[in-house]
Amino acid sequence: MKIKSVNLETVCGITSKLPDNQLVEIAFAGRSNVGKSSLINALMYRKAYARTSERPGKTQTINFYNINDTLYFVDLPGYGYAKVPQKVQEQWGKMINGYLENSSVLRLVFLLVDIRHKPNQNDKQMYDWCIYYGFNPVVIATKEDKVKRSQKAKRVKEIKEALGVVEGTPVIPFSALNKNGREEIWEYIDMVYESFVAEGDME
């Protein structure tokens, strides 16, 4: 898909009502500082539209990016940042849960994990939430450029084992630096978009 327009259309905080969108939504979930904003910028072919930060816990809202007036990228709050008060972490968890449960147009969740580290309990919980709500996430192993090529297959295997993924679940190594993996990720987005449009045609 050629990106013609990008618009941060809706920002939802803890007390906000989710928008009643009609376009298909693609969500991005992951630990604080795992590289969600960097991935979204890469997919939008923008350098800094989605705000990135060296400081974990920056994304504290659910951000809806309208892409070409055809679909939404939904940036969920980063989880697992220890310096955020427990009460706030719980509120973020409720926000994410509420979104997964209530969005009628969400069709795909990308779960981001850092390829350098074994997924932790928060990552496993996020994966399990997605499965519970009927989504089989595509896993993105970020920061691919920071591990040796010879280590990638081993790291991917560790990620699959730690998350206990459903057989056949893709794990795509991605680098925000050299954009490795971007086209493969877009293939999944295009597939889901086309399927969503076909759903509308059948109604």
XYZ file of C-alpha atoms in Angstrom, residues 31-34 52-60 78-84 92:
21
model
C 6.517 -3.556 26.408
C 7.618 0.014 27.102
C 10.585 1.016 24.926
C 10.302 -2.070 22.684
C 9.440 8.075 20.002
C 11.292 8.465 23.263
C 14.306 7.055 25.061
C 12.185 7.259 28.180
C 10.027 4.148 28.685
C 6.343 4.614 29.410
C 5.962 7.495 26.943
C 2.815 6.161 25.259
C 0.140 6.433 27.940
C 3.481 0.272 26.482
C 3.276 -2.073 29.452
C 5.660 -3.335 32.110
C 7.544 -0.139 32.974
C 8.516 -0.601 36.615
C 8.817 3.121 37.471
C 5.160 3.747 36.662
C -3.231 0.807 31.280
